[in-house]
Amino acid sequence: MSFKIFSLQLTGKIKPVEKIENQREALYKNYQEFLTVEKSDELKEYIELESYINSSDFKKKKAEIESLQFKGSKEYNELAEFEKLKKTKKLKHYFKVVDSQDLVRFEKIENSEKPGEFKTLKEYVGGGKFAQDKKEKKEEAFNKKNRYRLLKSDPDVRFYTRFKKSSLYRDFLDVKSSNDLIRYKELKERTASNSFLERKAYLEDKKKWEKTEEFTKLRKFEEIKGRPHIQNYFKYKGSNDFDFFKGWELTFEDNFSGALDSGKWSTVNKWAEHVGENFSLPGDLHFFTSGENIKTNGKLTIEVKKEKVKGKIWKMPAGFVPVDFDYTSGLLSTSNGFGKGEEIFEAKIKFQPLKQLVSTLSLSGDNGSPMVNLLEMGTKNRLGISKLDSNNKIQVEGLDISNLKPGKWYIFSVEKSGAAFTWKINDTEVLSINKNDIQYPLNLNASTIVVDEIPGHLLPNAFEIGWVKCYRKK
């Protein structure tokens, strides 16, 4: 038994096959998603938005908008100036007078003859002329004086005189043609305009940045950035997680979901093809049928059965000799000609060894030796390279795997890179061998042979393979 396999299992480095397959499936799904995103308009839009949002123009625009406020603005100062003017005493007096009935009455009186007549008579009575005339033109002078007294007590004249002397009217006259009034009217019109009110509302708006096109673009950028497939894209961009998919292409695959694909597999041994049917060798306890012991139903099953069957053995010098066999088995082989360049071969296999049998999945050339074994289980449980020596004895360079758990599924793989062969179990490297003499096309072979009598309760026996895949370096 191998301490290496025991140690790897003990430390958890050989992970459960279910976990490996789930990780592979998830990674491949992420890779397909990565490729889709990489070519998408969505990513193009994201990159354009990112470039714009990180630009100096965007940052400048954002800073400008966020710095805008009503206080201290041109509009603020104009409104403050308007409010200040509105509160001045003279302007208050002006507006108290300008539309008043008093001003209407005053102007009506002013446009009459009374103010002028009263002024003339007042100057006449108060001056030296009246004193002179009362001697010479006594009646006329006193008539004028009486008229003066009458006008002096006249309500309109009294009102006119009092209003004209008032501070209200004086301020009214001061303001009437003043620059302050002109400015006041300008500011009143300006601050009441829609453009001013809209600008004021904009400057006072605490959320004016959120209402800009720039903010909309920022939100769009953040929304796209938060999408899971976009996050995954940047998670994997620049990483080596997808190196396998980028560097290797799938050249052969079979998951045995339907009938056996005769375009991929042959149930007749390569050396029996010219005969048209399988044959056995001296000492064999089994006969390879032509597919009757092969089943496919989501997995490949090679069955060993206890049954009488007539077959042939190749025996020198007689040639093919008819023989009765007690066991039947099956085999599969490809004729794809693998081994051209750097390649990976892997298969999901149920580890269920039976010491009376030898079940193998291997790679070999036309001569059959040496054999690169992805797995050999039964009498011996191992992987590595086996070959016949000059005495026709099998010599093996490899690793014992008897410590694997019976009844469990494992992914067995071997990578060929030049003269280097590297074996893995569930993606964990377990063995590496250099062989310069295996530089020719290889075929995949799967079979079970019977090497000893099998108790009946152990039959039929199944060699189960979940799937087979082969990759070539791009």
Short mmCIF file of C-alpha atoms in Angstrom, two decimals:
data_model
loop_
_atom_site.label_atom_id
_atom_site.label_comp_id
_atom_site.label_asym_id
_atom_site.label_seq_id
_atom_site.Cartn_x
_atom_site.Cartn_y
_atom_site.Cartn_z
CA MET A 1 0.00 0.00 0.00
CA SER A 2 1.12 3.55 -0.73
CA PHE A 3 1.83 5.89 2.15
CA LYS A 4 1.61 8.76 -0.34
CA ILE A 5 -2.04 8.06 -1.17
CA PHE A 6 -2.80 7.47 2.51
CA SER A 7 -1.19 10.80 3.43
CA LEU A 8 -2.95 12.75 0.67
CA GLN A 9 -6.32 11.37 1.75
CA LEU A 10 -5.59 11.96 5.42
CA THR A 11 -4.71 15.62 4.80
CA GLY A 12 -7.74 16.16 2.57
CA LYS A 13 -5.69 16.91 -0.54
CA ILE A 14 -7.62 14.34 -2.56
CA LYS A 15 -10.96 16.09 -2.49
CA PRO A 16 -14.30 14.32 -3.10
CA VAL A 17 -15.03 13.90 -6.80
CA GLU A 18 -18.41 15.62 -6.38
CA LYS A 19 -16.64 18.76 -5.16
CA ILE A 20 -14.16 18.63 -8.03
CA GLU A 21 -16.90 18.28 -10.64
CA ASN A 22 -18.98 21.06 -9.09
CA GLN A 23 -15.95 23.36 -9.04
CA ARG A 24 -15.14 22.53 -12.64
CA GLU A 25 -18.71 23.07 -13.77
CA ALA A 26 -18.93 26.38 -11.92
CA LEU A 27 -15.58 27.55 -13.29
CA TYR A 28 -16.51 26.61 -16.85
CA LYS A 29 -19.84 28.40 -16.46
CA ASN A 30 -17.97 31.46 -15.20
CA TYR A 31 -15.60 31.21 -18.17
CA GLN A 32 -18.49 31.14 -20.65
CA GLU A 33 -20.03 34.09 -18.84
CA PHE A 34 -16.64 35.86 -18.93
CA LEU A 35 -16.41 35.42 -22.70
CA THR A 36 -19.98 36.68 -23.16
CA VAL A 37 -19.35 39.76 -21.01
CA GLU A 38 -16.03 40.43 -22.72
CA LYS A 39 -17.79 40.87 -26.08
CA SER A 40 -20.86 42.67 -24.71
CA ASP A 41 -22.05 46.24 -25.26
CA GLU A 42 -22.71 46.24 -21.52
CA LEU A 43 -18.98 46.01 -20.75
CA LYS A 44 -18.22 48.59 -23.42
CA GLU A 45 -20.69 50.97 -21.76
CA TYR A 46 -19.18 50.24 -18.33
CA ILE A 47 -15.64 50.98 -19.52
CA GLU A 48 -16.76 54.21 -21.20
CA LEU A 49 -18.59 55.30 -18.04
CA GLU A 50 -15.61 54.37 -15.86
CA SER A 51 -13.29 56.41 -18.06
CA TYR A 52 -15.62 59.41 -17.92
CA ILE A 53 -16.24 59.19 -14.17
CA ASN A 54 -12.52 59.02 -13.46
CA SER A 55 -11.80 61.93 -15.80
CA SER A 56 -10.77 65.39 -14.61
CA ASP A 57 -13.77 66.87 -16.46
CA PHE A 58 -16.21 64.80 -14.42
CA LYS A 59 -14.48 65.57 -11.12
CA LYS A 60 -14.34 69.28 -11.98
CA LYS A 61 -18.02 69.33 -12.93
CA LYS A 62 -18.99 67.52 -9.72
CA ALA A 63 -16.94 69.90 -7.59
CA GLU A 64 -18.44 72.92 -9.34
CA ILE A 65 -22.02 71.76 -8.86
CA GLU A 66 -21.52 70.74 -5.25
CA SER A 67 -19.92 74.12 -4.49
CA LEU A 68 -22.92 76.04 -5.81
CA GLN A 69 -25.17 77.54 -3.11
CA PHE A 70 -27.61 80.39 -2.86
CA LYS A 71 -25.82 82.29 -0.12
CA GLY A 72 -23.09 84.40 -1.66
CA SER A 73 -24.41 83.95 -5.18
CA LYS A 74 -25.27 86.76 -7.59
CA GLU A 75 -28.94 86.01 -7.01
CA TYR A 76 -28.51 86.09 -3.24
CA ASN A 77 -26.82 89.48 -3.44
CA GLU A 78 -29.48 90.87 -5.77
CA LEU A 79 -32.26 89.72 -3.48
CA ALA A 80 -30.45 91.14 -0.45
CA GLU A 81 -30.01 94.46 -2.25
CA PHE A 82 -33.70 94.49 -3.17
CA GLU A 83 -34.79 93.75 0.40
CA LYS A 84 -32.50 96.48 1.70
CA LEU A 85 -33.89 99.05 -0.74
CA LYS A 86 -37.43 98.02 0.10
CA LYS A 87 -36.79 98.77 3.76
CA THR A 88 -35.37 102.29 3.27
CA LYS A 89 -37.52 105.11 4.75
CA LYS A 90 -37.69 107.18 1.58
CA LEU A 91 -38.76 104.26 -0.60
CA LYS A 92 -41.36 103.28 1.97
CA HIS A 93 -42.69 106.88 1.88
CA TYR A 94 -42.61 106.84 -1.90
CA PHE A 95 -44.75 103.73 -2.13
CA LYS A 96 -47.06 105.02 0.60
CA VAL A 97 -47.68 108.12 -1.50
CA VAL A 98 -47.45 106.99 -5.11
CA ASP A 99 -50.77 105.17 -5.31
CA SER A 100 -52.52 107.05 -2.49
CA GLN A 101 -55.75 109.08 -2.72
CA ASP A 102 -53.89 111.95 -1.05
CA LEU A 103 -51.56 112.22 -4.03
CA VAL A 104 -54.51 112.10 -6.40
CA ARG A 105 -56.20 114.88 -4.44
CA PHE A 106 -52.99 116.86 -4.20
CA GLU A 107 -52.30 116.67 -7.92
CA LYS A 108 -55.93 117.58 -8.70
CA ILE A 109 -55.67 120.65 -6.48
CA GLU A 110 -52.27 121.50 -7.89
CA ASN A 111 -53.69 121.49 -11.38
CA SER A 112 -56.49 123.88 -10.29
CA GLU A 113 -56.25 127.67 -9.93
CA LYS A 114 -56.44 127.63 -6.15
CA PRO A 115 -52.78 127.06 -5.29
CA GLY A 116 -51.62 129.78 -7.65
CA GLU A 117 -54.30 132.21 -6.57
CA PHE A 118 -53.59 131.53 -2.92
CA LYS A 119 -49.87 132.03 -3.41
CA THR A 120 -50.41 135.28 -5.27
CA LEU A 121 -52.83 136.64 -2.67
CA LYS A 122 -50.56 135.55 0.16
CA GLU A 123 -47.65 137.41 -1.33
CA TYR A 124 -49.94 140.41 -1.97
CA VAL A 125 -51.34 140.53 1.56
CA GLY A 126 -48.05 139.89 3.21
CA GLY A 127 -46.13 142.31 1.07
CA GLY A 128 -46.12 146.12 0.81
CA LYS A 129 -48.51 146.19 -2.10
CA PHE A 130 -51.58 145.50 0.08
CA ALA A 131 -50.64 148.32 2.48
CA GLN A 132 -50.33 150.75 -0.40
CA ASP A 133 -53.52 149.60 -2.20
CA LYS A 134 -55.72 149.79 0.90
CA LYS A 135 -55.17 153.55 0.87
CA GLU A 136 -55.70 154.09 -2.79
CA LYS A 137 -57.92 151.18 -3.78
CA LYS A 138 -59.47 150.37 -0.49
CA GLU A 139 -62.37 148.21 -1.68
CA GLU A 140 -60.29 146.22 -4.16
CA ALA A 141 -57.54 145.63 -1.62
CA PHE A 142 -59.92 144.41 1.04
CA ASN A 143 -61.69 142.16 -1.44
CA LYS A 144 -58.36 140.51 -2.19
CA LYS A 145 -57.64 140.16 1.50
CA ASN A 146 -61.01 138.57 2.11
CA ARG A 147 -60.41 136.25 -0.79
CA TYR A 148 -57.03 135.34 0.71
CA ARG A 149 -58.64 134.58 4.07
CA LEU A 150 -61.29 132.49 2.37
CA LEU A 151 -58.70 130.46 0.47
CA LYS A 152 -56.53 130.11 3.56
CA SER A 153 -59.35 128.35 5.32
CA ASP A 154 -60.37 126.38 2.26
CA PRO A 155 -60.02 122.60 2.96
CA ASP A 156 -58.32 121.95 -0.35
CA VAL A 157 -55.81 124.73 0.14
CA ARG A 158 -55.16 123.72 3.71
CA PHE A 159 -54.65 120.08 2.59
CA TYR A 160 -52.49 121.11 -0.32
CA THR A 161 -50.28 123.31 1.82
CA ARG A 162 -49.89 120.71 4.57
CA PHE A 163 -49.26 117.78 2.15
CA LYS A 164 -46.71 119.69 0.14
CA LYS A 165 -44.69 120.44 3.28
CA SER A 166 -44.88 116.85 4.60
CA SER A 167 -41.85 114.54 4.78
CA LEU A 168 -43.83 111.94 2.86
CA TYR A 169 -44.19 114.19 -0.14
CA ARG A 170 -40.64 115.46 0.09
CA ASP A 171 -39.35 111.85 0.11
CA PHE A 172 -41.71 111.04 -2.72
CA LEU A 173 -40.21 113.81 -4.80
CA ASP A 174 -36.66 112.76 -3.87
CA VAL A 175 -37.27 109.16 -4.87
CA LYS A 176 -39.48 109.77 -7.89
CA SER A 177 -36.63 110.22 -10.36
CA SER A 178 -33.84 108.67 -8.29
CA ASN A 179 -31.42 105.87 -9.23
CA ASP A 180 -32.61 104.00 -6.15
CA LEU A 181 -36.12 103.78 -7.57
CA ILE A 182 -34.79 102.71 -10.95
CA ARG A 183 -32.66 100.03 -9.26
CA TYR A 184 -35.54 98.96 -7.06
CA LYS A 185 -37.80 98.46 -10.04
CA GLU A 186 -35.06 96.53 -11.88
CA LEU A 187 -34.51 94.25 -8.89
CA LYS A 188 -38.21 93.80 -8.27
CA GLU A 189 -38.75 92.67 -11.83
CA ARG A 190 -35.61 90.55 -11.77
CA THR A 191 -36.31 88.78 -8.46
CA ALA A 192 -39.90 88.05 -9.45
CA SER A 193 -38.95 86.55 -12.82
CA ASN A 194 -39.23 82.82 -13.51
CA SER A 195 -35.57 82.59 -14.44
CA PHE A 196 -34.53 84.14 -11.10
CA LEU A 197 -36.90 81.98 -9.06
CA GLU A 198 -35.79 78.84 -10.90
CA ARG A 199 -32.13 79.71 -10.36
CA LYS A 200 -32.77 80.46 -6.69
CA ALA A 201 -34.60 77.15 -6.26
CA TYR A 202 -31.76 75.34 -8.03
CA LEU A 203 -29.09 76.93 -5.84
CA GLU A 204 -31.08 76.16 -2.68
CA ASP A 205 -31.71 72.55 -3.75
CA LYS A 206 -29.67 70.21 -1.54
CA LYS A 207 -30.02 67.48 -4.17
CA LYS A 208 -29.05 69.44 -7.26
CA TRP A 209 -26.06 67.12 -7.89
CA GLU A 210 -28.38 64.11 -7.91
CA LYS A 211 -30.44 65.76 -10.66
CA THR A 212 -27.56 66.16 -13.12
CA GLU A 213 -26.76 64.06 -16.17
CA GLU A 214 -23.37 63.37 -14.60
CA PHE A 215 -24.97 61.88 -11.51
CA THR A 216 -27.24 59.74 -13.71
CA LYS A 217 -24.14 58.39 -15.44
CA LEU A 218 -22.48 57.76 -12.08
CA ARG A 219 -25.53 55.84 -10.87
CA LYS A 220 -25.60 53.85 -14.11
CA PHE A 221 -21.91 53.04 -13.68
CA GLU A 222 -22.45 51.91 -10.08
CA GLU A 223 -25.49 49.86 -11.08
CA ILE A 224 -23.57 48.05 -13.84
CA LYS A 225 -20.59 47.62 -11.52
CA GLY A 226 -22.84 45.91 -8.98
CA ARG A 227 -24.14 43.32 -11.41
CA PRO A 228 -22.85 39.84 -10.42
CA HIS A 229 -21.61 38.92 -13.91
CA ILE A 230 -19.71 42.20 -14.19
CA GLN A 231 -18.15 41.65 -10.77
CA ASN A 232 -17.18 38.14 -11.81
CA TYR A 233 -15.66 39.47 -15.01
CA PHE A 234 -13.30 41.77 -13.14
CA LYS A 235 -12.68 39.12 -10.50
CA TYR A 236 -11.28 36.80 -13.18
CA LYS A 237 -9.79 39.41 -15.53
CA GLY A 238 -6.03 39.18 -15.31
CA SER A 239 -6.16 36.03 -13.16
CA ASN A 240 -4.95 32.59 -14.20
CA ASP A 241 -8.20 30.84 -13.23
CA PHE A 242 -9.16 30.31 -16.87
CA ASP A 243 -5.71 29.33 -18.12
CA PHE A 244 -6.83 25.74 -18.67
CA PHE A 245 -9.76 26.72 -20.89
CA LYS A 246 -7.59 29.21 -22.77
CA GLY A 247 -4.68 26.82 -23.22
CA TRP A 248 -6.39 23.49 -23.91
CA GLU A 249 -9.03 22.31 -26.37
CA LEU A 250 -11.34 19.33 -25.89
CA THR A 251 -10.59 16.77 -28.63
CA PHE A 252 -12.52 13.76 -27.34
CA GLU A 253 -15.41 13.33 -24.93
CA ASP A 254 -17.94 10.66 -24.08
CA ASN A 255 -20.34 10.65 -21.15
CA PHE A 256 -22.10 7.50 -22.38
CA SER A 257 -25.54 9.09 -22.17
CA GLY A 258 -26.93 7.14 -25.13
CA ALA A 259 -26.03 4.07 -27.13
CA LEU A 260 -22.34 3.34 -27.51
CA ASP A 261 -20.89 5.63 -30.17
CA SER A 262 -19.34 3.36 -32.78
CA GLY A 263 -17.65 6.38 -34.29
CA LYS A 264 -15.57 6.69 -31.14
CA TRP A 265 -15.23 3.14 -29.84
CA SER A 266 -14.67 -0.34 -31.15
CA THR A 267 -15.69 -3.44 -29.18
CA VAL A 268 -13.23 -5.58 -31.15
CA ASN A 269 -9.60 -5.79 -30.14
CA LYS A 270 -7.31 -3.94 -32.56
CA TRP A 271 -5.35 -7.12 -33.25
CA ALA A 272 -8.60 -8.99 -33.96
CA GLU A 273 -9.94 -6.50 -36.48
CA HIS A 274 -8.63 -8.48 -39.47
CA VAL A 275 -10.33 -11.61 -38.09
CA GLY A 276 -13.63 -9.80 -37.53
CA GLU A 277 -14.13 -11.03 -33.97
CA ASN A 278 -12.27 -11.10 -30.68
CA PHE A 279 -10.01 -13.96 -29.69
CA SER A 280 -8.22 -14.91 -26.49
CA LEU A 281 -4.69 -15.96 -25.59
CA PRO A 282 -3.58 -19.19 -23.95
CA GLY A 283 -4.32 -19.10 -20.21
CA ASP A 284 -7.20 -16.61 -20.49
CA LEU A 285 -10.24 -17.56 -18.40
CA HIS A 286 -12.55 -15.15 -20.25
CA PHE A 287 -13.68 -14.38 -23.73
CA PHE A 288 -14.21 -10.83 -24.98
CA THR A 289 -17.63 -10.59 -26.60
CA SER A 290 -18.29 -8.10 -29.38
CA GLY A 291 -20.19 -5.60 -27.25
CA GLU A 292 -22.66 -7.84 -25.42
CA ASN A 293 -20.92 -7.13 -22.12
CA ILE A 294 -20.93 -3.36 -22.69
CA LYS A 295 -23.70 -1.17 -21.28
CA THR A 296 -24.22 2.59 -21.52
CA ASN A 297 -26.78 4.47 -19.46
CA GLY A 298 -25.18 7.70 -18.30
CA LYS A 299 -22.02 5.70 -17.61
CA LEU A 300 -20.03 2.92 -19.24
CA THR A 301 -20.24 -0.53 -17.66
CA ILE A 302 -18.01 -3.42 -18.68
CA GLU A 303 -19.52 -6.56 -17.16
CA VAL A 304 -17.83 -9.83 -16.32
CA LYS A 305 -20.34 -12.69 -16.33
CA LYS A 306 -20.19 -16.36 -15.47
CA GLU A 307 -21.51 -18.01 -18.62
CA LYS A 308 -20.46 -20.72 -21.05
CA VAL A 309 -19.35 -19.42 -24.40
CA LYS A 310 -17.40 -20.75 -27.34
CA GLY A 311 -14.48 -18.71 -28.56
CA LYS A 312 -11.03 -18.97 -30.07
CA ILE A 313 -7.51 -18.71 -28.79
CA TRP A 314 -4.43 -17.92 -30.80
CA LYS A 315 -2.00 -20.78 -30.31
CA MET A 316 1.22 -21.33 -32.21
CA PRO A 317 1.75 -23.10 -34.46
CA ALA A 318 -1.89 -24.23 -34.84
CA GLY A 319 -3.34 -20.69 -35.19
CA PHE A 320 -6.91 -20.10 -34.05
CA VAL A 321 -8.19 -22.98 -31.92
CA PRO A 322 -11.86 -23.26 -30.71
CA VAL A 323 -12.14 -23.26 -26.89
CA ASP A 324 -14.98 -23.24 -24.32
CA PHE A 325 -14.84 -20.39 -21.79
CA ASP A 326 -16.65 -20.02 -18.44
CA TYR A 327 -16.53 -16.21 -18.31
CA THR A 328 -17.31 -13.37 -20.67
CA SER A 329 -16.07 -9.81 -20.54
CA GLY A 330 -15.84 -6.77 -22.77
CA LEU A 331 -13.36 -4.29 -24.10
CA LEU A 332 -13.36 -0.93 -25.81
CA SER A 333 -10.66 0.82 -27.80
CA THR A 334 -10.35 3.98 -29.86
CA SER A 335 -8.48 4.56 -33.08
CA ASN A 336 -8.19 8.31 -32.76
CA GLY A 337 -4.43 8.37 -32.61
CA PHE A 338 -3.86 10.41 -29.47
CA GLY A 339 -0.43 11.35 -28.23
CA LYS A 340 0.28 14.00 -30.86
CA GLY A 341 1.78 16.83 -28.86
CA GLU A 342 0.86 17.82 -25.33
CA GLU A 343 -2.33 16.08 -24.21
CA ILE A 344 -4.38 15.27 -21.14
CA PHE A 345 -6.42 12.10 -20.73
CA GLU A 346 -8.85 11.75 -17.88
CA ALA A 347 -11.74 9.59 -16.80
CA LYS A 348 -14.15 9.37 -13.92
CA ILE A 349 -13.98 5.78 -12.65
CA LYS A 350 -15.54 3.91 -9.75
CA PHE A 351 -12.78 2.35 -7.67
CA GLN A 352 -14.15 -1.14 -6.96
CA PRO A 353 -11.27 -3.61 -7.22
CA LEU A 354 -11.79 -7.39 -7.21
CA LYS A 355 -8.63 -9.47 -6.78
CA GLN A 356 -9.70 -12.11 -9.33
CA LEU A 357 -9.89 -9.44 -12.05
CA VAL A 358 -7.71 -6.82 -13.70
CA SER A 359 -9.64 -3.77 -14.92
CA THR A 360 -7.66 -1.14 -16.81
CA LEU A 361 -8.05 2.11 -18.67
CA SER A 362 -4.84 2.67 -20.56
CA LEU A 363 -3.09 4.24 -23.52
CA SER A 364 -0.98 2.16 -25.88
CA GLY A 365 0.36 2.13 -29.41
CA ASP A 366 -0.05 -0.50 -32.09
CA ASN A 367 2.34 -2.89 -30.33
CA GLY A 368 0.40 -2.87 -27.07
CA SER A 369 3.54 -2.30 -25.00
CA PRO A 370 4.39 -0.14 -23.19
CA MET A 371 1.03 0.84 -21.71
CA VAL A 372 0.30 4.14 -19.96
CA ASN A 373 -2.23 3.19 -17.32
CA LEU A 374 -4.65 5.81 -16.05
CA LEU A 375 -5.84 3.07 -13.74
CA GLU A 376 -5.23 -0.62 -13.10
CA MET A 377 -7.31 -2.22 -10.35
CA GLY A 378 -8.04 -5.72 -9.15
CA THR A 379 -5.15 -8.06 -8.47
CA LYS A 380 -2.99 -4.95 -8.31
CA ASN A 381 -4.19 -1.41 -7.75
CA ARG A 382 -1.83 1.02 -9.41
CA LEU A 383 -1.17 3.58 -12.08
CA GLY A 384 1.94 4.24 -14.13
CA ILE A 385 3.65 2.66 -17.14
CA SER A 386 3.85 -1.09 -17.76
CA LYS A 387 5.76 -2.98 -20.45
CA LEU A 388 6.77 -6.50 -21.35
CA ASP A 389 10.43 -7.31 -20.80
CA SER A 390 12.50 -9.69 -22.89
CA ASN A 391 11.10 -12.64 -20.90
CA ASN A 392 7.54 -11.57 -21.61
CA LYS A 393 7.13 -10.50 -17.99
CA ILE A 394 5.23 -7.33 -17.12
CA GLN A 395 7.41 -4.64 -15.56
CA VAL A 396 5.65 -1.67 -13.96
CA GLU A 397 6.93 1.76 -12.98
CA GLY A 398 4.19 3.44 -11.05
CA LEU A 399 2.34 4.05 -7.81
CA ASP A 400 0.24 1.76 -5.64
CA ILE A 401 -3.24 3.21 -5.01
CA SER A 402 -4.74 0.47 -2.84
CA ASN A 403 -5.45 3.04 -0.12
CA LEU A 404 -8.18 4.65 -2.21
CA LYS A 405 -11.67 4.09 -0.82
CA PRO A 406 -13.53 1.19 -2.48
CA GLY A 407 -16.90 2.11 -3.91
CA LYS A 408 -15.93 5.77 -4.40
CA TRP A 409 -15.64 7.60 -7.71
CA TYR A 410 -12.35 9.26 -8.67
CA ILE A 411 -11.08 11.29 -11.60
CA PHE A 412 -7.90 9.67 -12.89
CA SER A 413 -5.83 11.67 -15.35
CA VAL A 414 -2.48 11.63 -17.06
CA GLU A 415 -0.84 14.54 -18.86
CA LYS A 416 1.71 13.89 -21.60
CA SER A 417 4.15 16.69 -22.33
CA GLY A 418 7.03 15.51 -24.47
CA ALA A 419 8.70 12.72 -22.52
CA ALA A 420 7.03 13.71 -19.23
CA PHE A 421 3.94 11.88 -17.96
CA THR A 422 2.11 13.27 -14.92
CA TRP A 423 -0.71 11.46 -13.12
CA LYS A 424 -3.37 13.10 -10.99
CA ILE A 425 -6.21 11.83 -8.83
CA ASN A 426 -9.02 14.35 -8.37
CA ASP A 427 -6.73 17.10 -9.70
CA THR A 428 -3.99 16.29 -7.17
CA GLU A 429 -0.65 15.26 -8.66
CA VAL A 430 0.49 11.85 -7.42
CA LEU A 431 3.13 10.61 -9.89
CA SER A 432 5.52 11.84 -12.57
CA ILE A 433 7.59 9.69 -14.97
CA ASN A 434 9.81 10.53 -17.95
CA LYS A 435 9.72 8.12 -20.92
CA ASN A 436 11.43 9.14 -24.13
CA ASP A 437 10.36 6.02 -26.05
CA ILE A 438 6.60 6.80 -26.11
CA GLN A 439 6.50 9.30 -28.95
CA TYR A 440 3.90 7.79 -31.25
CA PRO A 441 0.10 7.79 -31.64
CA LEU A 442 -1.77 6.25 -28.71
CA ASN A 443 -5.20 4.69 -28.38
CA LEU A 444 -7.46 4.49 -25.34
CA ASN A 445 -8.31 0.99 -24.16
CA ALA A 446 -10.72 -0.16 -21.46
CA SER A 447 -11.17 -3.78 -20.45
CA THR A 448 -11.52 -6.30 -17.63
CA ILE A 449 -9.72 -9.66 -17.69
CA VAL A 450 -10.32 -12.65 -15.43
CA VAL A 451 -7.19 -14.04 -13.75
CA ASP A 452 -8.78 -16.43 -11.21
CA GLU A 453 -12.06 -18.16 -10.46
CA ILE A 454 -14.68 -15.76 -9.10
CA PRO A 455 -17.17 -16.67 -6.34
CA GLY A 456 -20.69 -16.60 -7.73
CA HIS A 457 -21.97 -13.99 -5.28
CA LEU A 458 -19.50 -11.48 -6.74
CA LEU A 459 -20.92 -11.81 -10.24
CA PRO A 460 -21.73 -10.14 -12.48
CA ASN A 461 -18.92 -7.68 -11.82
CA ALA A 462 -19.04 -4.15 -13.20
CA PHE A 463 -16.14 -1.94 -14.27
CA GLU A 464 -17.81 1.48 -14.30
CA ILE A 465 -16.57 4.60 -16.10
CA GLY A 466 -18.62 7.79 -15.76
CA TRP A 467 -17.00 9.72 -18.59
CA VAL A 468 -13.82 10.07 -20.63
CA LYS A 469 -12.23 13.29 -21.88
CA CYS A 470 -9.11 14.14 -23.83
CA TYR A 471 -7.54 17.57 -24.31
CA ARG A 472 -4.80 18.89 -26.57
CA LYS A 473 -2.62 21.94 -25.89
CA LYS A 474 -3.57 24.78 -28.22
#
